[in-house]
mmCIF file of C-alpha atoms in Angstrom:
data_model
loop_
_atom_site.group_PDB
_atom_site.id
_atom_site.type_symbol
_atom_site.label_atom_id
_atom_site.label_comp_id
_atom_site.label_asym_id
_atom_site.label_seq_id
_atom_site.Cartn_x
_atom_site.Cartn_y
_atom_site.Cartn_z
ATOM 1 C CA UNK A 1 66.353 57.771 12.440
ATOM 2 C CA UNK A 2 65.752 56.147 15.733
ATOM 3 C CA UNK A 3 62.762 58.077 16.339
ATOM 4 C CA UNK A 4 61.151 57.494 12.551
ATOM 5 C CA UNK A 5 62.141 53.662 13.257
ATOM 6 C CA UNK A 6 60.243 53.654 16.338
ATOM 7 C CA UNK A 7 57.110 55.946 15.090
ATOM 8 C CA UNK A 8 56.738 53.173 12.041
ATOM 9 C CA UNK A 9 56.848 50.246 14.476
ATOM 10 C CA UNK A 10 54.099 52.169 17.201
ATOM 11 C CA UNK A 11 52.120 53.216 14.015
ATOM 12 C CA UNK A 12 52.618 48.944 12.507
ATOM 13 C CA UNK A 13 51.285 48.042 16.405
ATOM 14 C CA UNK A 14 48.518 50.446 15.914
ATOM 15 C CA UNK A 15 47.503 48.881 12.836
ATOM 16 C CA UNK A 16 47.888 45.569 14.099
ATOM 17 C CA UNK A 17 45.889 45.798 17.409
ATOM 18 C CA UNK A 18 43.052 47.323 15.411
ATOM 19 C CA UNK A 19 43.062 44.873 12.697
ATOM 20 C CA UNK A 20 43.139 42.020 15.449
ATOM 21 C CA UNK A 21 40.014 43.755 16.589
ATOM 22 C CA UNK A 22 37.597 44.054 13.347
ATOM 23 C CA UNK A 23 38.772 40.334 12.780
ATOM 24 C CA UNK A 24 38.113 38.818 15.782
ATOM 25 C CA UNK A 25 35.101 40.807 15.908
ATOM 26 C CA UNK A 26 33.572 39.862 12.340
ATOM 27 C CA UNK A 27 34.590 36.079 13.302
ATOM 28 C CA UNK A 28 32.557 36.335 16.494
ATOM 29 C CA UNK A 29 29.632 38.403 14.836
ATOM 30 C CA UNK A 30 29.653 35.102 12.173
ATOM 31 C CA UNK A 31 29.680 32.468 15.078
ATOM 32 C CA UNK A 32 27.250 34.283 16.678
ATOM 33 C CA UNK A 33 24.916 34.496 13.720
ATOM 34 C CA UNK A 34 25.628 30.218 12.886
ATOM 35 C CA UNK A 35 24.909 29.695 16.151
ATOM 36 C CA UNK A 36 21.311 31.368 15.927
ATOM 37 C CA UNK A 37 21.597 29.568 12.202
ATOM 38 C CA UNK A 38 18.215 26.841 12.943
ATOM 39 C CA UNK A 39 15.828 24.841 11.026
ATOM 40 C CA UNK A 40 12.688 27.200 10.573
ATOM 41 C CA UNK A 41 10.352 24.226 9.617
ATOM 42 C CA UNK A 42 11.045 20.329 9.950
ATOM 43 C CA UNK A 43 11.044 19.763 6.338
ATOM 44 C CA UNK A 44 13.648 18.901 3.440
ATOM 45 C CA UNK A 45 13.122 22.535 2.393
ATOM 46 C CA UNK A 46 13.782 23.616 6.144
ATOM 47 C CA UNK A 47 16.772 21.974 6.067
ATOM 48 C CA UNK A 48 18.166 23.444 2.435
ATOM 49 C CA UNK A 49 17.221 26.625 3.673
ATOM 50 C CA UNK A 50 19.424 26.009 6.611
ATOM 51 C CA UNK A 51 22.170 24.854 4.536
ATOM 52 C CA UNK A 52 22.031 28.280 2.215
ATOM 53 C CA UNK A 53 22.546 30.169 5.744
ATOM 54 C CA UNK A 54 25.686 28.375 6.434
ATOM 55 C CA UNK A 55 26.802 28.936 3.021
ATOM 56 C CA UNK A 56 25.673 32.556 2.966
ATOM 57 C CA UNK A 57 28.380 32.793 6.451
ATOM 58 C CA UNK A 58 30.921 30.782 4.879
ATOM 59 C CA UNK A 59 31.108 33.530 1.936
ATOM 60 C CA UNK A 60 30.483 36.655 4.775
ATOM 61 C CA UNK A 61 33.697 34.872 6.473
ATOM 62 C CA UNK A 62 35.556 34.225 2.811
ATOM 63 C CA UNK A 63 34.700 38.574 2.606
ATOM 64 C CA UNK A 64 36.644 38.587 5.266
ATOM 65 C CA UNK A 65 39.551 37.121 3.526
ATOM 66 C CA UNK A 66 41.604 40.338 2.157
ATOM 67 C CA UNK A 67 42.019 41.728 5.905
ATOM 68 C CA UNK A 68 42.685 38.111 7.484
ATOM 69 C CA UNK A 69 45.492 37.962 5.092
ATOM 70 C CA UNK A 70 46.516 41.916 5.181
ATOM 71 C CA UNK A 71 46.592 40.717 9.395
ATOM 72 C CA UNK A 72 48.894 37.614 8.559
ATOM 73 C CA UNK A 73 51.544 39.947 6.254
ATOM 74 C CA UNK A 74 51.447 42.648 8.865
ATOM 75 C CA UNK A 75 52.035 40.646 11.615
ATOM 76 C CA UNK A 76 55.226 39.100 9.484
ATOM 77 C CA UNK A 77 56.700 42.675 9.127
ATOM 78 C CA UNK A 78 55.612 43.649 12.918
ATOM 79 C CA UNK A 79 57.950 40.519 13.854
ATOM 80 C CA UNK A 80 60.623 42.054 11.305
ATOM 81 C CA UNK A 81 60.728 45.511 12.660
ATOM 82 C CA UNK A 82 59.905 44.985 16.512
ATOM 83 C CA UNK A 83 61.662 41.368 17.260
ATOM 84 C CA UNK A 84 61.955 42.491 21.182
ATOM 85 C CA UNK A 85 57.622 41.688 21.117
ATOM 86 C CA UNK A 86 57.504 38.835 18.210
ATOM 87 C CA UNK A 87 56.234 36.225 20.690
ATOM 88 C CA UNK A 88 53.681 38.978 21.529
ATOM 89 C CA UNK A 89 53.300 39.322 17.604
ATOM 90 C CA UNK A 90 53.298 35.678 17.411
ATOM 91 C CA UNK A 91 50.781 34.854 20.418
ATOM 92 C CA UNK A 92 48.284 37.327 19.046
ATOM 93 C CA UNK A 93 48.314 35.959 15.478
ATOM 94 C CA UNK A 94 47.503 32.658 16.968
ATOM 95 C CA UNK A 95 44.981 33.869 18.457
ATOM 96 C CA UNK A 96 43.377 35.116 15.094
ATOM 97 C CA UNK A 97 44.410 31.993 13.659
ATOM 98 C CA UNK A 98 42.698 29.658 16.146
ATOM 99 C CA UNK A 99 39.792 31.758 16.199
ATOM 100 C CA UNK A 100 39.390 31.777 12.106
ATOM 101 C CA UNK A 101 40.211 27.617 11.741
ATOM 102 C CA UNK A 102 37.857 26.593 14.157
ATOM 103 C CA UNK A 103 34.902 28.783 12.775
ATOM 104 C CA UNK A 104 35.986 27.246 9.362
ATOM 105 C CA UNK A 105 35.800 24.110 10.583
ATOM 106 C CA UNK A 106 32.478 24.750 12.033
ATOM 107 C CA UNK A 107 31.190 26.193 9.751
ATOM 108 C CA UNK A 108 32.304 22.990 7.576
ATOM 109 C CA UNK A 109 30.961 20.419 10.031
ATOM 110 C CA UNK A 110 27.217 21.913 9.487
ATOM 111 C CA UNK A 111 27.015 22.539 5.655
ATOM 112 C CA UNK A 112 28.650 18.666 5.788
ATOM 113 C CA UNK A 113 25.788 17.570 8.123
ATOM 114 C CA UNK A 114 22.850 19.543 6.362
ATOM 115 C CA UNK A 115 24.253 18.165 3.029
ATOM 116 C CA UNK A 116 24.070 14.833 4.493
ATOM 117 C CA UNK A 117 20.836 15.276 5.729
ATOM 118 C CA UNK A 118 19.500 16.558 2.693
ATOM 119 C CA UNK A 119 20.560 14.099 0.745
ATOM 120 C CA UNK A 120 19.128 11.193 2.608
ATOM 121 C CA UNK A 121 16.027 12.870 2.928
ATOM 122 C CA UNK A 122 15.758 13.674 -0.764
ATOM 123 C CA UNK A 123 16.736 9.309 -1.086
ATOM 124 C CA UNK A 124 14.207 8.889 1.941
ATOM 125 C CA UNK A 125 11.659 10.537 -0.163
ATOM 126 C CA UNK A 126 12.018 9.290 -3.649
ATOM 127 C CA UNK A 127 11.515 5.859 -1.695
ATOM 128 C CA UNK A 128 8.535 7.521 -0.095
ATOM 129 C CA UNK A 129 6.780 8.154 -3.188
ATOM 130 C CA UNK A 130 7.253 4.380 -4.392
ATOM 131 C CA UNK A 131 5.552 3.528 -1.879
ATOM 132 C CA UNK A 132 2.814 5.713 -1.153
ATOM 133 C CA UNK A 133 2.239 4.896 -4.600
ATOM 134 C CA UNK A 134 1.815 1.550 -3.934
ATOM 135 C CA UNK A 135 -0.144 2.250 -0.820
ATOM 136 C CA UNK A 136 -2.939 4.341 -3.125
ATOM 137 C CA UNK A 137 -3.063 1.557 -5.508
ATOM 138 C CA UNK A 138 -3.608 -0.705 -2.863
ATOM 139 C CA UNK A 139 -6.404 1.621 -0.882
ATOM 140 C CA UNK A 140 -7.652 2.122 -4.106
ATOM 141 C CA UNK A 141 -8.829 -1.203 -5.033
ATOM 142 C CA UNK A 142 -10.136 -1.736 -1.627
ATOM 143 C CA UNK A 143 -11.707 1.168 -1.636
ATOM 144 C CA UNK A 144 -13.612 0.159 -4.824
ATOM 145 C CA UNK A 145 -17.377 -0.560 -4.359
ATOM 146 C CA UNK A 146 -18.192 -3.116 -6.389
ATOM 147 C CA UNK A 147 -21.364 -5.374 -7.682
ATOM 148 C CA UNK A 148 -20.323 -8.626 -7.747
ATOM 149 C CA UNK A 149 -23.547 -9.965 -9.641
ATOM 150 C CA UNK A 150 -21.617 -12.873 -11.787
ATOM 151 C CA UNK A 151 -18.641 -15.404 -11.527
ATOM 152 C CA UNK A 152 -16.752 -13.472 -13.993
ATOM 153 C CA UNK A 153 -17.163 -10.367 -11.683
ATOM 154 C CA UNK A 154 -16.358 -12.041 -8.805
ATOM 155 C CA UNK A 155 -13.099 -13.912 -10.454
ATOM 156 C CA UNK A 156 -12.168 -10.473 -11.945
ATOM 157 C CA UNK A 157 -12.241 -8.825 -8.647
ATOM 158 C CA UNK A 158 -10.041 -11.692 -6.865
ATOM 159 C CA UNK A 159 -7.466 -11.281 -10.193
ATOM 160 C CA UNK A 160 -7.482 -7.165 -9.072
ATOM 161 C CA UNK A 161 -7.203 -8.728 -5.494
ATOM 162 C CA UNK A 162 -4.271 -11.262 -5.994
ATOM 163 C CA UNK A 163 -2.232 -8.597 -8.321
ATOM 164 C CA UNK A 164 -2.497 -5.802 -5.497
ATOM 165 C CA UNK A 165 -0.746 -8.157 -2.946
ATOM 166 C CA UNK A 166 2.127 -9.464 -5.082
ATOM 167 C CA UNK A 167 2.234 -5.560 -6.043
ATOM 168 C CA UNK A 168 2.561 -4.651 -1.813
ATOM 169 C CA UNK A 169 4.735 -7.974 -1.442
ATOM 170 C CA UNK A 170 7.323 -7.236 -4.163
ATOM 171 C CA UNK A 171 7.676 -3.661 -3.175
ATOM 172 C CA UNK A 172 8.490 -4.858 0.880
ATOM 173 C CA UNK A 173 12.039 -4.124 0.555
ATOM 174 C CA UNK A 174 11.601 -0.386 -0.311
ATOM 175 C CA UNK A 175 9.302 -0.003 2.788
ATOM 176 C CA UNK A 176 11.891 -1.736 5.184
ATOM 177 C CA UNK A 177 14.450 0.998 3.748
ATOM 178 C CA UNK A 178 12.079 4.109 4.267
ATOM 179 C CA UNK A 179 11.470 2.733 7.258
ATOM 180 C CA UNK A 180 15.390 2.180 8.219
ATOM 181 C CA UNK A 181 16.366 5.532 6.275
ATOM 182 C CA UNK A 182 13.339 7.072 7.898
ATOM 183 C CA UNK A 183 14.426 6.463 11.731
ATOM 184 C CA UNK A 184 18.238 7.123 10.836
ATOM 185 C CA UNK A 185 17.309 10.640 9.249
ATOM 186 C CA UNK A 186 15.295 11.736 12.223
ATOM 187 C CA UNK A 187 18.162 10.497 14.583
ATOM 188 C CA UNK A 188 20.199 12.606 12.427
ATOM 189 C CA UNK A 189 18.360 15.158 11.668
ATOM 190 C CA UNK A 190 17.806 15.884 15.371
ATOM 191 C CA UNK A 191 21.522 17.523 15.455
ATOM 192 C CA UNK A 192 20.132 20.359 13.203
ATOM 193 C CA UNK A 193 19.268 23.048 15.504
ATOM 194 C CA UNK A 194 15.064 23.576 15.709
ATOM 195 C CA UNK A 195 14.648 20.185 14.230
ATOM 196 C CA UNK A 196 11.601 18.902 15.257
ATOM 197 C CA UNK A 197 11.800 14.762 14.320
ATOM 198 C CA UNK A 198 8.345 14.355 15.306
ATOM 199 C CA UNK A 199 6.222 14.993 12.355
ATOM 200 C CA UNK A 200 8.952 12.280 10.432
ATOM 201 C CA UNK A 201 8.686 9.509 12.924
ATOM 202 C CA UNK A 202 4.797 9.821 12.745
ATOM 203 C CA UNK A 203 5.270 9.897 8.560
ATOM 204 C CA UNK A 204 7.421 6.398 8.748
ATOM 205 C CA UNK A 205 5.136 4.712 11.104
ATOM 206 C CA UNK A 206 1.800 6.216 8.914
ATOM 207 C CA UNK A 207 3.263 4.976 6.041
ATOM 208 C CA UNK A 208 3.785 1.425 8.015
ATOM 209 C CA UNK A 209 0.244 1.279 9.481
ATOM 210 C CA UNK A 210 -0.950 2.042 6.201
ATOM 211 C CA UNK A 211 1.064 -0.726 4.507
ATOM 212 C CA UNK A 212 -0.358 -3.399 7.501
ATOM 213 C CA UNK A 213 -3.754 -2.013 6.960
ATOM 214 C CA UNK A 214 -3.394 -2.668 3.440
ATOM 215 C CA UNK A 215 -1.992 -5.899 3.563
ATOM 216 C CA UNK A 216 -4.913 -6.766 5.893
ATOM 217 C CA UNK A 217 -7.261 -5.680 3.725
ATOM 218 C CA UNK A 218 -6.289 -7.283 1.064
ATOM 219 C CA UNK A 219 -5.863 -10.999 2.657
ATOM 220 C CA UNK A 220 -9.013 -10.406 4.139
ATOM 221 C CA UNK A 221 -10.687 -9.333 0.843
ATOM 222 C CA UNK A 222 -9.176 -12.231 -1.042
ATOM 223 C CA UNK A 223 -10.329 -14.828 1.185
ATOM 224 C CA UNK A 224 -14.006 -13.526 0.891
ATOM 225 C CA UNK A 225 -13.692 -13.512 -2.743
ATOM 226 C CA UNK A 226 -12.105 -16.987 -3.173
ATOM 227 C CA UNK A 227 -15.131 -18.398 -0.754
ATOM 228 C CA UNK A 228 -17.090 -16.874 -3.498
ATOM 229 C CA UNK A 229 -15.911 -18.313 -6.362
ATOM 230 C CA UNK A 230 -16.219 -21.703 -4.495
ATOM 231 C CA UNK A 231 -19.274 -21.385 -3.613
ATOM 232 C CA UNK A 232 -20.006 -20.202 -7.322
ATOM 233 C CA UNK A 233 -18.196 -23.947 -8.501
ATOM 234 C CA UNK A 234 -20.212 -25.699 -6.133
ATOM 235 C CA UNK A 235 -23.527 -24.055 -7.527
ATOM 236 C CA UNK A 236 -22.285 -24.629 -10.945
ATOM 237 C CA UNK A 237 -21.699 -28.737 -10.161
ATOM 238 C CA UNK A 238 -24.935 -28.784 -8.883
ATOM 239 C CA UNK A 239 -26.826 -27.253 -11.653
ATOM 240 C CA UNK A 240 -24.928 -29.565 -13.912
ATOM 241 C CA UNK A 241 -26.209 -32.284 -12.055
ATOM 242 C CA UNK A 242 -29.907 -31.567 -11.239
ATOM 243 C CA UNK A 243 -30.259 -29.639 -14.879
ATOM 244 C CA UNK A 244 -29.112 -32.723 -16.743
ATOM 245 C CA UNK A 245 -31.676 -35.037 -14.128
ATOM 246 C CA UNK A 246 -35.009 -32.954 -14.547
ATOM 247 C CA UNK A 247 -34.065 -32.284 -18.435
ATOM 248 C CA UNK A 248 -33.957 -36.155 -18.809
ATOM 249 C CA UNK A 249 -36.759 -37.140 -16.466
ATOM 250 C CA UNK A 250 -39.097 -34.155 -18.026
ATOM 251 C CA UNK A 251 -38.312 -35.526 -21.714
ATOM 252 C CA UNK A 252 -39.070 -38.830 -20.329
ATOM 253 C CA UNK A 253 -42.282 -38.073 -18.661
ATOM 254 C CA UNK A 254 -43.478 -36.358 -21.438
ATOM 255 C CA UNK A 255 -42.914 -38.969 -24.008
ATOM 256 C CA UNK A 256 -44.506 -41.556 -21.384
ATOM 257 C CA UNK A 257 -47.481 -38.728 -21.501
ATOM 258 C CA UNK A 258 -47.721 -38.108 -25.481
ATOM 259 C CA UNK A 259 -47.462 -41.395 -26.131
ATOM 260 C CA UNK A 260 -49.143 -43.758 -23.642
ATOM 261 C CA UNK A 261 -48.896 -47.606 -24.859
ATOM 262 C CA UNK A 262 -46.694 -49.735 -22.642
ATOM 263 C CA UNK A 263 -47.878 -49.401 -18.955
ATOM 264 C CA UNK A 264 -45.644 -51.732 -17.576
ATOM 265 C CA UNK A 265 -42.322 -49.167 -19.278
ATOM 266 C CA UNK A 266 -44.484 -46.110 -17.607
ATOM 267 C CA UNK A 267 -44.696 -47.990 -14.575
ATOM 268 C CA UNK A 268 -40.631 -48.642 -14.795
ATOM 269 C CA UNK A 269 -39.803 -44.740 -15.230
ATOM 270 C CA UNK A 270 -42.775 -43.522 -12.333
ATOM 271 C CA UNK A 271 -40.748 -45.635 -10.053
ATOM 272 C CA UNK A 272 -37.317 -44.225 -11.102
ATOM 273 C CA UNK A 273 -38.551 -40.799 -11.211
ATOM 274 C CA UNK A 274 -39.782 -41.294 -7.145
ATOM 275 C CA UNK A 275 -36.763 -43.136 -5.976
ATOM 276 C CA UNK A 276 -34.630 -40.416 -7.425
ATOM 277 C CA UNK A 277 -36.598 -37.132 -6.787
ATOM 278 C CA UNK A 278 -35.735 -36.978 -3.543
ATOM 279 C CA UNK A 279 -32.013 -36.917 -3.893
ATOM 280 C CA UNK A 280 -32.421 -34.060 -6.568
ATOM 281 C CA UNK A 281 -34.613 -32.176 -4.280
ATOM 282 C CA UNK A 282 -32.286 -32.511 -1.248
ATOM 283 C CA UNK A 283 -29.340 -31.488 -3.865
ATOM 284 C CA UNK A 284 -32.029 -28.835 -5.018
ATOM 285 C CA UNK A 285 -32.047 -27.467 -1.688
ATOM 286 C CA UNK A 286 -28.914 -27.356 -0.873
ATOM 287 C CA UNK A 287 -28.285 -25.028 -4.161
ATOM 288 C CA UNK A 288 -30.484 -22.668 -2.998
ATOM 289 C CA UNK A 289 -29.269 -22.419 0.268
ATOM 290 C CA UNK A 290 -25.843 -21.775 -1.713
ATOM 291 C CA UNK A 291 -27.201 -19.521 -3.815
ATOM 292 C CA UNK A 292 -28.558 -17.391 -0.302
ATOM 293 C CA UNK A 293 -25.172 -18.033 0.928
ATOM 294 C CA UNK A 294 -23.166 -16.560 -2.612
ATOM 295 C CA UNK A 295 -26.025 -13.722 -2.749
ATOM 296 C CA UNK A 296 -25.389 -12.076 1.366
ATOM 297 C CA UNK A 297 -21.386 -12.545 0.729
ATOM 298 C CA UNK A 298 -21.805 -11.134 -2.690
ATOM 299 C CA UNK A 299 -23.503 -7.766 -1.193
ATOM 300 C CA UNK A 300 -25.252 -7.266 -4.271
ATOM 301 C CA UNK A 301 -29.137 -7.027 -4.214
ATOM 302 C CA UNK A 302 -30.415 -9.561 -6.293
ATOM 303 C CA UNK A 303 -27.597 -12.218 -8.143
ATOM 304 C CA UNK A 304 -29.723 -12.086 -11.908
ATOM 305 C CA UNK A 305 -28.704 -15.501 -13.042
ATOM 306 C CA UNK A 306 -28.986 -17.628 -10.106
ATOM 307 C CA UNK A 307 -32.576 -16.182 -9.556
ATOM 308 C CA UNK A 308 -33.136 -16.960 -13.065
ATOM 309 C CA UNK A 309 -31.959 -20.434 -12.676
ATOM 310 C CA UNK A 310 -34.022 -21.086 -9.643
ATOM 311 C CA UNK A 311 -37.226 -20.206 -11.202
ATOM 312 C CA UNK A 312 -36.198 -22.442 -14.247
ATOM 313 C CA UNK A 313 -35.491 -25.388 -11.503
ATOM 314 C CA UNK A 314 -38.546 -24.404 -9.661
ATOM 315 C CA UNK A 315 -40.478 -24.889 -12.842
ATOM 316 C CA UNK A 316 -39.295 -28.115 -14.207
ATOM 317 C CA UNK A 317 -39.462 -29.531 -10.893
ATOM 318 C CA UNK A 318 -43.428 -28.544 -10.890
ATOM 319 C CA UNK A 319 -43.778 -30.049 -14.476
ATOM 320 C CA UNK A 320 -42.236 -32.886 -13.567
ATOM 321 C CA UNK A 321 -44.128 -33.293 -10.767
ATOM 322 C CA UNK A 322 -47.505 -32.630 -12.778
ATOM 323 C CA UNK A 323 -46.311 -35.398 -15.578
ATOM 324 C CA UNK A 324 -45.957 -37.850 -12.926
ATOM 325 C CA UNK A 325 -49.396 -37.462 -11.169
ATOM 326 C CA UNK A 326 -50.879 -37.526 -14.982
ATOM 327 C CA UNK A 327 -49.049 -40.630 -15.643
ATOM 328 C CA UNK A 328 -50.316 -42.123 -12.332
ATOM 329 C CA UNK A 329 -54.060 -41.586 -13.035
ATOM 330 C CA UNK A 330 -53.265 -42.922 -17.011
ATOM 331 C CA UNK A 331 -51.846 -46.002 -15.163
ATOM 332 C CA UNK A 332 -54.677 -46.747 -13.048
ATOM 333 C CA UNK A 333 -56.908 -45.975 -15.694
ATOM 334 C CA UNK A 334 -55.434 -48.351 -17.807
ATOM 335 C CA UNK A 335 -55.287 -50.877 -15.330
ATOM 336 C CA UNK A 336 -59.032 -50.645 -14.687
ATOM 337 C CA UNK A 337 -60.002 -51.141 -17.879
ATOM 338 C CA UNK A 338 -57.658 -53.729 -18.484
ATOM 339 C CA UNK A 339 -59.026 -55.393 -14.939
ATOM 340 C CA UNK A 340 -62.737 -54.858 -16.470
ATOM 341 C CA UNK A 341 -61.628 -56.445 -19.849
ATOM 342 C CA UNK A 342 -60.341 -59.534 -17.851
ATOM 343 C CA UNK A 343 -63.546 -59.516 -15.565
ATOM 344 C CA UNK A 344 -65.867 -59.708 -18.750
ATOM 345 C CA UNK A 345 -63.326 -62.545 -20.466
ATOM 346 C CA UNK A 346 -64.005 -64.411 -17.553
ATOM 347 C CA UNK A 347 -67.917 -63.834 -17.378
ATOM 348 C CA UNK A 348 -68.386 -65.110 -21.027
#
């Protein structure tokens, strides 16, 4: 009976040893494989992918299971039948036990940290596409080559302008986060083993550059384009003004022409027209130099309507002109004969 007793307990030590063995072999073939486990491209799907090979060795380790727990019940009965050895029994299942918890918790720790990295990545990028969204929008419209060949044009442009910057302004806050969540994912990110944070940094800070050169682009954009529309208002109050002077002076002129009968009234409006010609020409000038001005800021070829109001200017001015030299010689010709009527008076 002895003998059987002590044949079961050899044959339970047997069993135990060699159980001891394929476990603390599997767990070290597992460590072994988690800690060759890396990020094969620095990437959201790099990381997932990295995150499925920790889960694939927590489930090779959970396989494992049935014999870590066939180990733990054996080693129960070993310290039953062979009490002389059970701190032997007991040292050895620690052993196990030690080796099995900390793999767990290993394996833990780096499905927790790719988890958390995936998930601020996937936040980082919905974030990311708000505001390269934004950023296309933005390049978009400056991007845009456009004819600015009217005021409306020109005011509708400035509008596009004006609505891209409150656009980039109001949307500040989610590029401060990307930018935050950015730097704080490739910090942590860098604990993933072959994670390369490079190629994010450089993302954050293109995204930034862009948002600058944007922002730029725009202030400077809108600042041409308001210049134009002032220079378009000036224009406009000048063409009120001379327009409403030559239309007046012209329709004077020409009644003074048609209907020739009081010199001394002609006289009155030939000396109005010179003392105030000059002023309108000066004011003349200065429109067209505008108008060059509006035209080279414009970038268009030709500006249609302000070419078409200069030659309309440029005309009345010459008839105006021409009226008043025909009035002139009407005058003196009136006065001669009036001097020659006054001559003969005198003679009789």
């Amino acid at each position: 009976e002895k003998q059987g007793k002590l044949d079961q307990v050899t044959s339970q030590w047997s069993d135990f040893e060699a159980q001891r063995k394929d476990l603390l072999g599997s767990i070290s073939e597992i460590r072994d494989q988690l800690e060759n486990a890396s990020v094969k491209s620095s990437t959201l799907d790099g990381v997932k992918d990295l995150g499925n090979q920790i889960r694939g060795l927590e489930q090779k380790l959970e396989g494992h299971s049935g014999e870590y727990q066939q180990f733990r019940d054996l080693s129960r009965q070993l310290m039953s039948s062979d009490p002389a050895n059970i701190a032997r029994t007991q040292s050895a299942l620690s052993g196990v036990d030690n080796e099995w918890e900390r793999l767990q918790a290993l394996l833990t720790e780096k499905e927790n940290l790719t988890e958390s990295v995936a998930s601020q990545w996937q936040q980082y990028n919905d974030t990311k596409n708000t505001v390269t969204q934004v950023l296309s929008g933005v390049e978009s419209v400056l991007g845009e080559e456009e004819t600015l060949a009217s005021q409306p044009d020109v005011r509708k442009s400035l509008d596009k302008y004006k609505s891209s910057e409150l656009e980039l302004s109001s949307h500040q806050r989610q590029l401060d986060y990307l930018s935050t969540r950015g730097k704080q994912l490739a910090s942590d990110a860098r604990s993933l083993p072959g994670f390369d944070p490079a190629p994010l940094r450089e993302e954050v800070q293109d995204c930034g550059s862009r948002w600058q050169a944007g922002q730029q682009g725009l202030a400077q954009g809108r600042e041409h384009l308001e210049e134009q529309v002032v220079l378009w208002e000036q224009i406009d109050a000048t063409r009120e003004e001379v327009t409403a002077w030559l239309d007046t002076t012209v329709h004077k002129l020409q009644d003074n022409s048609d209907n020739f009968g009081d010199a001394v009234s002609v006289k009155g409006n030939l000396q109005k027209y010179k003392s105030e010609v000059p002023y309108f020409e000066e004011a003349f000038d200065t429109l067209h130099r505008r108008m060059a001005t509006l035209q080279e800021a414009s970038g268009a070829p030709a500006l249609p309507e302000l070419q078409e109001l200069q030659a309309r200017m440029d005309e009345q001015f010459a008839r105006a002109a021409e009226l008043s030299e025909g009035l002139e010689d009407k005058v003196e010709e009136f006065t001669e004969q009036r001097q020659g009527l006054e001559r003969q008076m005198e003679e009789e």
